[in-house]
Amino acid sequence: MSLFKARDWWSTVLGEKEEFDQGCLCLADVDNTGNGQDKIIVGSFMGYLRIFNPHPVKTGDGAQAEDLLLEVHLRDPILQVEVGKFVSGTEMLHLAVLHSRKLCVYSVSGTLGNVEHGNQYQIKLMYEHNLQRTACNMTYGSFGGVKGRDLICIQSMDGMLMVFEQESYAFGRFLPGSLLPGPLAYSSRTDSFITVSSCRQVESYKYQVLAFATDADRRQETEQQKLGSGKRLVVDWTLNIGEQALDICIVSFNQSASSVFVLGERNFFCLKDNGQIRFMKKLDCSPSCFLPYCSVSEGTINTLIGNHNNMLHIYQDVTLKWATQLPHIPVAVRVGCLHDLKGVIVTLSDDGHLQCSYLGTDPSLFQAPKVESRELHYDELDIELQELQKIIKDVNKSQGIWPMTEREDDLKVSVMVSPNFDSVSQATDVEVGTDLVPSVTVKVTLQNRLVLQKAKLSVYVQPPLILTCDQFTFEFMAPEMSRTVAFSVYLKGSYTPPELEGNAVVSYTRPSGIPRVIQCKFRLPLKLICLPGQPSKTASHKLTIDTNKSPVSLLSLFPGFASQSEDDQVNVMGFRFLGGSRVTLLASKTSQRYRIQSEQFEDLWLITNELIIRLQEYFEKQGIKDFACSFSGSMPLQEYFELIDHHFELRINGEKLEELLSERAVQFRAIQRRLLTRFKDKTPAPLQHLDTLLDGTYKQVIALADAVEENQDNLFQSFTKLRSATHLVILLIRLWQKLSPDQVAILEAAFLPLQQDTQELGWEETVDAAISHLLKTCLSKSSKEQALNLSSQLNIPKDTSRLKKHITLLCDRLAKGGRLCLSTDAAAPQTMVMPGGCTTIPESDLEERSIEQDSTELFTNHKHLIVETPMPEVSPLQGVSE
C-alpha cells in the first residue's frame, strides 16, 4: 500500500462498457440552489447524462441510490458538457450538451419530495441547434465583452468555429490552414480564442477579428467572393511548441493578468497573454489530463496533472509539491465543493470510474513478525554444496550451450523437385518471346519433433526465375507432425539466371525461447530454362575442360536434350536457352576433353557447370572415385573485363540520367510556381509562353523517367550476366590451380559479395576493396604491403582500370604459388615457388604496371599440366542448420 495514495471519499462505476473523454465531466451548481454546493455532471459516448450529489455516510463509501439525482439517455453520443448562462432573459445557470451534430441547452430543476423517496429532478430542453458540420469540442464565455450572459463557440472536425449567441446562430469562420482540430479555450481578458493547430503551434484569434472576417458558410469559395466582402482572418499571435496538445486552460491571477496553460504530450507550458512563455516543465510520464487553479501563494499557480501511470501530480509552477496514486488512469479532473467539503478532487477514467478524493497519507500499521531462529548445520550444508557443484560440472561436460543432436531433431526440412513439368504451366507475364515457358513443381516438407508455433518458410531462387509463392507461415505444428507445401518455378525474363540452385529457409522458435534457422538447398533442372538446339560449328567464345577418364557419350549425360536417331549427336550436342542464345557442347573422340562454345561468354557458365556435375555423378555411379577435371587453356580475362565495362557504363549512365531528371524536376516546379503566381495575381499578366515551357518540361520529365527505368532494367540484366561470368571465372581458377573448397569460398566471397546491385553500393567498388584486401594480406609479398590501409568508405570509381589490374594481379599471384587463407598466419610473406621459376611479386603500383604486359602474356600462352582435382560431392538436396 502506498503512503501517498489518494484518500477515497466517494466513488462509483458508471454503466457498463461505456466510454468517456476529457469533455465528459463538469462540476457546477447546475440546479441553481445557491448554497455553493457543486453537482457532478457526467456525459458518456453512449448518450447517458448523469448528475450526482454525493452524500457518503463515512469516508470511502460507494454510491448510494439517492446520490444519483438524474440519469437520462439522450441517444446521441455526448462529446462535452458545460454549465453557464446560456438562456436569454435570465442569469440562471443552464446545462449545455454537445453532440456530434447537435447542441442542446437544458434547465435542471428539482422538486421537493413529500415521501421517503426524496427529491425529484428533471431536465427541460430550452433550445437546440442542429449543426451542419460534425462537432469536435466547444468553449463558452462573454464573447465581445457582453454582460450577464455566455456565448458558445463550437469547433467542427474540419476546423470551423461556429459562434452561437444563445438561441441564435451568429457566424462561422474557418481557421486558416486547419487540418485537424485541437483543444479550444476562451480568454475573457484578451477576448480571444486560443487553440493548438495541427502545425503544433499555439494560435490566438481575436473575437473581433473573427466577427468581421469573411463569411465561411461554404469551404470552397471563388476568388471574387473572397475579395468582395469581409476581411481576411489573421492570427493575433502564434507560438511553436513542437508537439501536439491535449488540453488548454485559462487561469486569471486578477483583472490585470492571466495565464494560458497548454498541456502537451511531454511538457506543459505557461504562457502570457501575448504568447510569450512564462515557464515550461518537462514531464517524466505521459500525461492524460490537467487542471490549473490559483495557488494560496501570491503570484503562483497550482496544477493537477494526471498521467498514464495512475498518478496525480500537483505542481506549484514548475515545482512538484505532491504526488498521489489513483486506482485508475484519469482522462478528466475537476476540483469543487461537495457536501460542505471544499477542494474535493473529482477524477473520471475512460471506462467510467468516477472518484471523489482528497490528498493525505495513509500510514501502514503492519508490523513484520519476528523470524524464528533455527540452528544451522554447516557440515550438512557443505555436503549439499559439493553435490550441487558436482551436478553442475557433469552437466557442463556432457553438453554445451545446446546439444547438437537436439538442434537436428527439432525440425527436418526436405525439398523434392518434380522430374516432370507441370501439365498446365503456371508461367504468367513472361518476357521470353514466342517460346512456351514451362514450370516445375517444388515440394518442401517439414517434420518436427517438438511443438512449434509461427514457423516461417521463405524460398529464394535466382532471378529471372520466379516463384508462384515464396512465403509460408505455419501458426501451429504439433509434435511428430509433417507439413508439405508446393509451389511452381518458371523463367520470367529473356536472359539466363546465374544459378539453378534455390534455398528454402525455415525460421522458428523452440519452446525454450531460443530462435532457430534451418536452410535446405535444392537444384532446379536444366531443362527448365533450356531446350534442345542445333549445334554450331563456329562460335566467338570457347572453353576446353580436360579430364583423366575416357569421354562419356553426351546422350547418357544429357538424355533429354538429343534425339537417339541422329548418330552424329553422340559427341555433339546443342542447347538453346529460352532467351534465344545457343551453346554447343563437343566431346573429343580421341582425347579426354570436352569443349563448350557459345556466342555469349556468360552463357558458357551453366552448361560448363552442369557438365562437370553430371560427369561427377556418372563416375560415382560407376564406382570410380579418382575422376578429376582440369583447365589448361588461357584464362579468358579479356572477355570478362568487357562485361565489367558494360556493367560499369550502365551505372554511369544511370547516374547521369538521374541528375538530368533531378534538374528537369527542379525546372518543372519553378515553372509551376511562376504560373501559380501569375494566376493568383489580381491584375492578369501575359503568360509569356510559360505554359508551353511547362508542357515541354513535363514531356522531358516523362521521357527521362522512362529512360531511367529502361536503364535500371538493362543494369539488372547486365549484373545477372556479370554474376554468371564471375561464377565461370571462379570455376576455371579452381580447376586451373586445384583450389580447396575453403579457398573457393574465399574467392566467391570476394567476387560475389552482393545479391543486388545499387547506385549507392555497386559491384565494382565492393569487389575492388575485397581483392585489394586479399592482395595486401594473404597474397602479399612483404610486410610493407600489409601495412597499407584500405579506405573506410566505398565510392563509385572513375573507371574500371584499377579493378581489372587487381584481378589480373590476383591471378598472377595465384599462379606463382599464392595461397588464399583467412587465418592468422595468412599475413606471413609467401615463399612458395612453382616449378620452372617465377618473377618477383611487385611491391608498388609502378611495378604492378610494369608486369601487366607480362601477366597478360602469361594467361595467353602459359600451358599447364593436367591437375587432378577431386570434384566436391554435389547433392541436389542439402540441409544446413544455422
Short mmCIF file of C-alpha atoms in Angstrom, two decimals, residues 2 4 72 95 102 166 172 176 215 275 292 341 365 410 492 511 515 538 610 620 646 667 687 690 697 711 716 723 733:
data_model
loop_
_atom_site.label_atom_id
_atom_site.label_comp_id
_atom_site.label_asym_id
_atom_site.label_seq_id
_atom_site.Cartn_x
_atom_site.Cartn_y
_atom_site.Cartn_z
CA SER A 2 1.40 3.38 -1.00
CA PHE A 4 0.71 8.70 -0.78
CA VAL A 72 -31.27 10.41 -18.87
CA LEU A 95 -26.58 22.88 -18.93
CA LYS A 102 -26.48 18.93 -32.27
CA GLN A 166 -27.69 31.78 -27.05
CA GLY A 172 -18.94 30.68 -38.67
CA PRO A 176 -6.59 29.22 -41.81
CA ASP A 215 -18.10 34.58 -44.00
CA GLY A 275 2.09 34.33 -26.31
CA PRO A 292 -4.59 24.61 -13.29
CA LEU A 341 -16.13 19.83 1.77
CA LEU A 365 0.11 -0.23 10.72
CA ASP A 410 13.82 -30.30 -33.67
CA LYS A 492 10.15 -14.84 -66.48
CA PRO A 511 9.71 -23.96 -26.65
CA PRO A 515 15.33 -18.87 -32.12
CA THR A 538 31.77 -21.82 -85.04
CA GLU A 610 26.17 -28.79 -65.45
CA GLU A 620 30.26 -42.08 -58.92
CA HIS A 646 29.46 -2.76 -69.91
CA GLN A 667 12.79 23.33 -63.53
CA LEU A 687 1.97 34.06 -69.54
CA LEU A 690 5.28 29.69 -69.61
CA THR A 697 9.44 20.26 -69.45
CA ASN A 711 18.45 1.76 -67.80
CA PHE A 716 19.80 -5.60 -63.70
CA ARG A 723 27.44 -12.84 -62.00
CA ILE A 733 40.54 -20.70 -61.44
#
